Short mmCIF file of C-alpha atoms in Angstrom, two decimals:
data_model
loop_
_atom_site.label_atom_id
_atom_site.label_comp_id
_atom_site.label_asym_id
_atom_site.label_seq_id
_atom_site.Cartn_x
_atom_site.Cartn_y
_atom_site.Cartn_z
CA MET A 118 1.90 -1.86 9.02
CA ASN A 119 1.23 1.88 8.91
CA LYS A 120 2.03 4.34 11.69
CA PHE A 121 -1.52 4.35 13.03
CA SER A 122 -1.62 0.53 13.26
CA LYS A 123 1.64 0.56 15.19
CA LEU A 124 0.29 3.12 17.61
CA LEU A 125 -2.75 0.95 18.25
CA SER A 126 -0.86 -2.32 18.54
CA ALA A 127 -0.68 -2.00 22.30
CA THR A 128 -4.47 -1.87 22.51
CA LEU A 129 -5.22 -5.02 20.54
CA LEU A 130 -5.65 -7.07 23.71
CA LEU A 131 -8.73 -5.12 24.68
CA SER A 132 -11.96 -7.06 24.84
CA VAL A 133 -13.33 -7.52 21.34
CA SER A 134 -16.88 -8.21 22.43
CA LEU A 135 -19.16 -5.36 23.35
CA TYR A 136 -22.87 -4.93 23.46
CA ALA A 137 -23.86 -2.60 20.66
CA ASN A 138 -27.23 -1.72 19.19
CA SER A 139 -26.31 0.88 16.58
CA ASP A 140 -23.56 2.27 14.39
CA ASN A 141 -22.97 4.83 17.12
CA SER A 142 -21.82 2.02 19.42
CA VAL A 143 -19.17 1.08 16.86
CA ILE A 144 -17.96 4.68 16.85
CA GLU A 145 -17.89 4.80 20.68
CA PHE A 146 -15.99 1.51 20.81
CA GLU A 147 -13.34 2.87 18.45
CA LYS A 148 -13.04 6.08 20.43
CA LYS A 149 -12.40 4.16 23.64
CA ARG A 150 -9.93 1.83 21.95
CA VAL A 151 -7.86 4.61 20.38
CA SER A 152 -7.92 6.62 23.60
CA GLN A 153 -6.22 3.76 25.44
CA ASN A 154 -2.91 4.85 23.91
CA PRO A 155 -1.49 7.75 25.96
CA ASN A 156 0.62 8.90 22.98
CA VAL A 157 -2.45 9.50 20.83
CA LYS A 158 -4.79 12.46 21.15
CA LEU A 159 -8.11 11.59 19.58
CA ASN A 160 -9.77 14.29 17.47
CA GLU A 161 -12.60 12.54 15.65
CA VAL A 162 -13.96 9.11 14.72
CA SER A 163 -16.56 8.49 12.03
CA ILE A 164 -17.80 5.67 9.80
CA ASN A 165 -16.44 5.92 6.27
CA THR A 166 -18.08 2.80 4.82
CA LYS A 167 -20.28 -0.02 6.05
CA LYS A 168 -20.31 -3.28 4.08
CA GLU A 169 -22.43 -6.37 4.62
CA LEU A 170 -20.42 -9.58 4.95
CA PRO A 171 -21.20 -13.10 3.72
CA LEU A 172 -21.80 -13.92 7.39
CA ALA A 173 -25.34 -13.67 8.70
CA GLY A 174 -25.92 -10.39 10.48
CA TRP A 175 -22.31 -9.17 10.37
CA SER A 176 -21.03 -5.99 8.74
CA GLY A 177 -17.58 -4.59 8.23
CA TYR A 178 -16.87 -0.95 9.03
CA ILE A 179 -14.14 1.25 7.61
CA MET A 180 -13.52 3.89 10.23
CA ASP A 181 -12.05 7.34 9.63
CA VAL A 182 -9.89 8.17 12.63
CA LYS A 183 -8.37 11.61 13.09
CA VAL A 184 -5.68 11.79 15.76
CA ASN A 185 -2.76 13.93 16.80
CA VAL A 186 0.57 12.28 17.59
CA GLN A 187 3.39 14.41 18.97
CA GLY A 188 1.85 17.54 17.51
CA LYS A 189 1.22 16.03 14.08
CA ASP A 190 -2.31 15.50 12.76
CA ILE A 191 -2.87 12.08 11.21
CA ASN A 192 -5.90 10.96 9.22
CA ALA A 193 -6.03 7.18 9.40
CA LYS A 194 -8.41 4.33 8.65
CA ASP A 195 -9.28 1.27 10.68
CA ILE A 196 -11.58 -1.74 10.24
CA LEU A 197 -14.06 -3.11 12.76
CA PHE A 198 -16.76 -5.78 12.55
CA SER A 199 -20.15 -5.88 14.26
CA ASP A 200 -23.39 -7.86 14.19
CA GLY A 201 -25.23 -5.26 16.23
CA LYS A 202 -24.55 -7.09 19.48
CA TYR A 203 -20.83 -7.79 19.37
CA ILE A 204 -17.85 -5.89 17.99
CA SER A 205 -14.66 -7.54 16.83
CA LEU A 206 -11.29 -6.25 15.64
CA ASP A 207 -11.01 -9.11 13.15
CA LEU A 208 -12.88 -12.11 11.77
CA ILE A 209 -11.00 -15.13 10.43
CA ASP A 210 -12.38 -17.73 8.03
CA VAL A 211 -11.49 -21.03 9.73
CA GLU A 212 -11.45 -22.88 6.41
CA THR A 213 -9.01 -20.57 4.64
CA GLY A 214 -7.30 -18.94 7.62
CA LYS A 215 -7.82 -15.56 5.92
CA SER A 216 -9.10 -12.38 7.52
CA LEU A 217 -12.40 -10.97 6.32
CA LYS A 218 -10.79 -7.52 6.38
CA ASP A 219 -9.98 -8.00 2.72
CA LEU A 220 -13.71 -7.97 1.99
CA VAL A 221 -13.98 -4.52 3.54
CA THR A 222 -10.90 -2.95 1.93
CA PRO A 223 -11.89 0.15 -0.07
CA ASN A 224 -12.10 -0.09 -3.84
CA LEU A 225 -10.01 2.29 -5.91
CA SER A 226 -11.42 5.42 -7.46
CA GLU A 227 -10.52 6.44 -11.00
CA ASN A 228 -7.89 8.76 -9.50
CA TYR A 229 -5.64 5.74 -9.11
CA HIS A 230 -5.63 5.19 -12.87
CA ASP A 231 -3.33 8.17 -13.24
CA LYS A 232 -1.59 8.24 -16.60
CA SER A 233 1.60 9.52 -14.98
CA LYS A 234 1.76 6.23 -13.03
CA LEU A 235 1.30 4.03 -16.11
CA ILE A 236 4.35 1.80 -16.61
CA ALA A 237 3.02 -0.74 -19.13
CA GLY A 238 0.06 -1.32 -21.41
CA ASN A 239 -2.62 0.99 -22.75
CA HIS A 240 -4.09 3.74 -20.58
CA ASN A 241 -7.39 3.42 -22.47
CA ALA A 242 -7.62 -0.34 -21.92
CA LYS A 243 -10.74 -1.76 -20.27
CA ASP A 244 -8.78 -3.80 -17.73
CA LYS A 245 -6.64 -1.83 -15.30
CA ILE A 246 -4.12 -3.07 -12.75
CA VAL A 247 -2.71 -1.02 -9.87
CA ILE A 248 0.27 -2.25 -7.88
CA PHE A 249 1.79 -0.91 -4.67
CA SER A 250 5.25 -2.31 -4.24
CA ASP A 251 8.68 -2.07 -2.59
CA PRO A 252 11.74 -2.98 -4.72
CA LEU A 253 13.46 -4.59 -1.73
CA CYS A 254 10.47 -6.73 -0.71
CA PRO A 255 11.56 -10.36 -1.35
CA PHE A 256 8.17 -11.44 -2.71
CA CYS A 257 7.87 -8.31 -4.86
CA ILE A 258 11.23 -9.07 -6.47
CA ASP A 259 9.79 -12.23 -8.01
CA TYR A 260 6.21 -11.09 -8.46
CA VAL A 261 6.30 -7.57 -9.89
CA PRO A 262 8.47 -8.34 -12.96
CA GLU A 263 6.09 -11.18 -13.84
CA VAL A 264 3.11 -8.81 -13.78
CA ILE A 265 4.95 -6.16 -15.81
CA LYS A 266 6.04 -8.66 -18.46
CA TYR A 267 2.54 -10.12 -18.64
CA VAL A 268 1.06 -6.68 -19.30
CA GLN A 269 3.75 -5.92 -21.86
CA LYS A 270 2.69 -9.06 -23.74
CA ASN A 271 -0.95 -7.91 -23.60
CA SER A 272 -0.26 -4.21 -23.96
CA ASP A 273 -3.32 -3.43 -26.06
CA SER A 274 -5.85 -4.73 -23.56
CA ILE A 275 -4.39 -3.99 -20.09
CA ALA A 276 -3.10 -0.90 -18.30
CA LEU A 277 -0.64 -1.22 -15.40
CA TYR A 278 -0.15 1.59 -12.88
CA TYR A 279 2.70 1.48 -10.38
CA TYR A 280 2.88 3.18 -6.98
CA HIS A 281 5.96 3.25 -4.77
CA PHE A 282 5.26 1.84 -1.31
CA PRO A 283 8.62 1.38 0.45
CA LEU A 284 8.33 -0.50 3.74
CA LEU A 285 10.69 1.80 5.59
CA GLY A 286 10.43 -0.08 8.88
CA LEU A 287 11.72 -3.26 7.23
CA HIS A 288 14.10 -1.88 4.61
CA PRO A 289 15.00 1.80 4.97
CA ALA A 290 17.20 1.56 1.86
CA ALA A 291 14.03 1.26 -0.22
CA GLY A 292 13.15 4.85 0.64
CA ILE A 293 16.30 6.04 -1.14
CA LEU A 294 16.01 3.51 -3.95
CA VAL A 295 12.51 4.57 -4.99
CA LYS A 296 13.61 8.20 -5.17
CA LEU A 297 16.41 7.15 -7.51
CA VAL A 298 13.92 5.26 -9.67
CA ASP A 299 11.75 8.37 -9.92
CA VAL A 300 14.72 10.54 -10.92
CA ALA A 301 15.92 7.95 -13.45
CA LYS A 302 12.46 7.71 -14.98
CA HIS A 303 12.32 11.47 -15.53
CA LYS A 304 15.76 11.33 -17.08
CA GLY A 305 14.36 9.05 -19.74
CA ILE A 306 15.52 5.67 -18.41
CA LYS A 307 13.07 3.22 -19.95
CA ASP A 308 11.42 0.56 -17.77
CA ALA A 309 13.11 1.86 -14.61
CA GLU A 310 10.41 0.26 -12.45
CA LEU A 311 11.12 -3.13 -14.00
CA LYS A 312 14.90 -2.88 -13.97
CA VAL A 313 15.08 -2.03 -10.27
CA TYR A 314 13.65 -5.49 -9.52
CA GLN A 315 16.12 -7.29 -11.77
CA ILE A 316 19.23 -6.21 -9.87
CA ASP A 317 20.73 -8.07 -6.92
CA TRP A 318 21.03 -5.13 -4.55
CA GLU A 319 22.26 -7.35 -1.71
CA LYS A 320 25.71 -7.44 -3.28
CA HIS A 321 25.88 -3.66 -2.93
CA PHE A 322 24.14 -2.78 0.33
CA ASP A 323 21.97 -4.14 3.13
CA ALA A 324 18.23 -3.47 2.95
CA LYS A 325 18.44 -1.73 6.34
CA SER A 326 21.13 0.64 5.12
CA THR A 327 20.58 4.39 5.27
CA ASP A 328 23.88 5.21 3.56
CA GLU A 329 22.64 7.41 0.73
CA LYS A 330 26.03 7.69 -0.98
CA LYS A 331 26.53 3.92 -1.03
CA ILE A 332 23.05 3.28 -2.43
CA LEU A 333 23.48 6.06 -4.99
CA GLU A 334 26.82 4.66 -6.12
CA ALA A 335 25.31 1.19 -6.55
CA PHE A 336 22.34 2.56 -8.49
CA ASN A 337 24.51 4.61 -10.85
CA LYS A 338 26.72 1.61 -11.48
CA GLU A 339 23.86 -0.76 -12.27
CA PHE A 340 21.72 1.71 -14.22
CA LYS A 341 24.70 3.35 -15.92
CA THR A 342 23.49 6.77 -14.78
CA SER A 343 25.24 9.72 -13.16
CA ILE A 344 22.55 10.90 -10.75
CA LYS A 345 23.81 13.23 -8.04
CA LEU A 346 22.78 13.09 -4.40
CA GLU A 347 21.15 16.52 -4.49
CA GLU A 348 18.80 15.31 -7.25
CA ILE A 349 17.04 12.91 -4.89
CA LYS A 350 16.84 15.45 -2.09
CA THR A 351 14.49 17.85 -3.85
CA ASP A 352 11.01 18.61 -2.54
CA LYS A 353 9.57 17.54 -5.88
CA VAL A 354 10.94 13.99 -5.62
CA SER A 355 9.96 13.67 -1.96
CA GLU A 356 6.43 14.81 -2.75
CA VAL A 357 6.06 12.15 -5.47
CA ILE A 358 7.01 9.34 -3.09
CA GLU A 359 5.00 10.72 -0.18
CA LYS A 360 1.93 11.02 -2.40
CA ASP A 361 2.31 7.40 -3.55
CA ILE A 362 2.49 6.23 0.07
CA LEU A 363 -0.52 8.32 1.05
CA MET A 364 -2.48 6.93 -1.90
CA GLY A 365 -1.72 3.44 -0.59
CA GLU A 366 -2.64 4.24 2.99
CA GLU A 367 -5.92 5.77 1.80
CA VAL A 368 -7.00 2.33 0.55
CA MET A 369 -5.46 0.57 3.56
CA VAL A 370 -2.38 -0.89 1.90
CA SER A 371 -0.15 -2.20 4.68
CA GLY A 372 2.12 -4.70 2.92
CA THR A 373 3.62 -5.41 -0.47
CA PRO A 374 2.91 -6.32 -3.12
CA THR A 375 -0.72 -5.19 -3.02
CA ILE A 376 -2.55 -5.45 -6.31
CA PHE A 377 -5.94 -4.14 -7.41
CA ILE A 378 -7.71 -5.46 -10.51
CA ASN A 379 -10.22 -2.99 -11.96
CA GLY A 380 -10.34 -1.21 -8.62
CA VAL A 381 -10.83 -4.30 -6.43
CA LYS A 382 -8.08 -5.71 -4.20
CA ASP A 383 -6.94 -9.15 -5.36
CA THR A 384 -5.74 -11.10 -2.33
CA SER A 385 -4.85 -14.10 -4.52
CA ARG A 386 -2.52 -11.89 -6.59
CA LEU A 387 -3.23 -14.18 -9.54
CA LYS A 388 -6.27 -12.66 -11.28
CA TYR A 389 -4.07 -10.57 -13.57
CA GLU A 390 -3.32 -13.80 -15.44
CA THR A 391 -6.95 -13.97 -16.59
CA LEU A 392 -6.82 -10.52 -18.24
CA GLY A 393 -6.12 -9.93 -21.88
CA LYS A 394 -7.24 -13.40 -22.91
CA LYS A 395 -9.87 -13.77 -25.61
#
């Protein structure tokens, strides 16, 4: 959950039905909802994208929401649904139990196929995979290495791009760990993004740890490196991680792993297995 979602969590019990006869009513609804939080100063609300749903008369809206929180400007996104008469914060498929929000999630632009983020495969390949992941996320630990190895076996026909998305609220240690991975990568450590998932970090430190020295010592031991603390404290490293997180938030990534296949979010997380096959 991103910062904006947390700020709005207190307002989720507001009525989700509202008479509306235009897109402007969706905007006004969002303005009122955001303004319910006294810690948030609303600057602007607009519709980024409107998508028709496979539900008669209903559309999904991606909203651009500009707010100020404690003196800091935040550009966030939110999703609403409307059929022109009612507005809802979510729609759930009763058969699958899944939210229709995934149908509204933005597709990736070509900017996400950044060669500097390529960790496996061929940058010129037709099929492209983008993953946002946290090395301390339990599901990521099993899933991400499988995807990387699959692409390595089909390296001529698939490109895999990796973005750091540490879930700092759940495991603060990941914020330090991903900086170490970035430094190690630029020191020439091959497959650093894969190796970080193959180590049992629990034997070294707790995921909620913020002890930089302890995490650094564990990383150097496992990776056989000699990275110094000041190397992960540079603006350059911080900017790399912050940009990755912002890239994820721009396409409404809120959990890990999140995977996109040829620009489209794959909620099944299994479509990569169909790529590269003749």
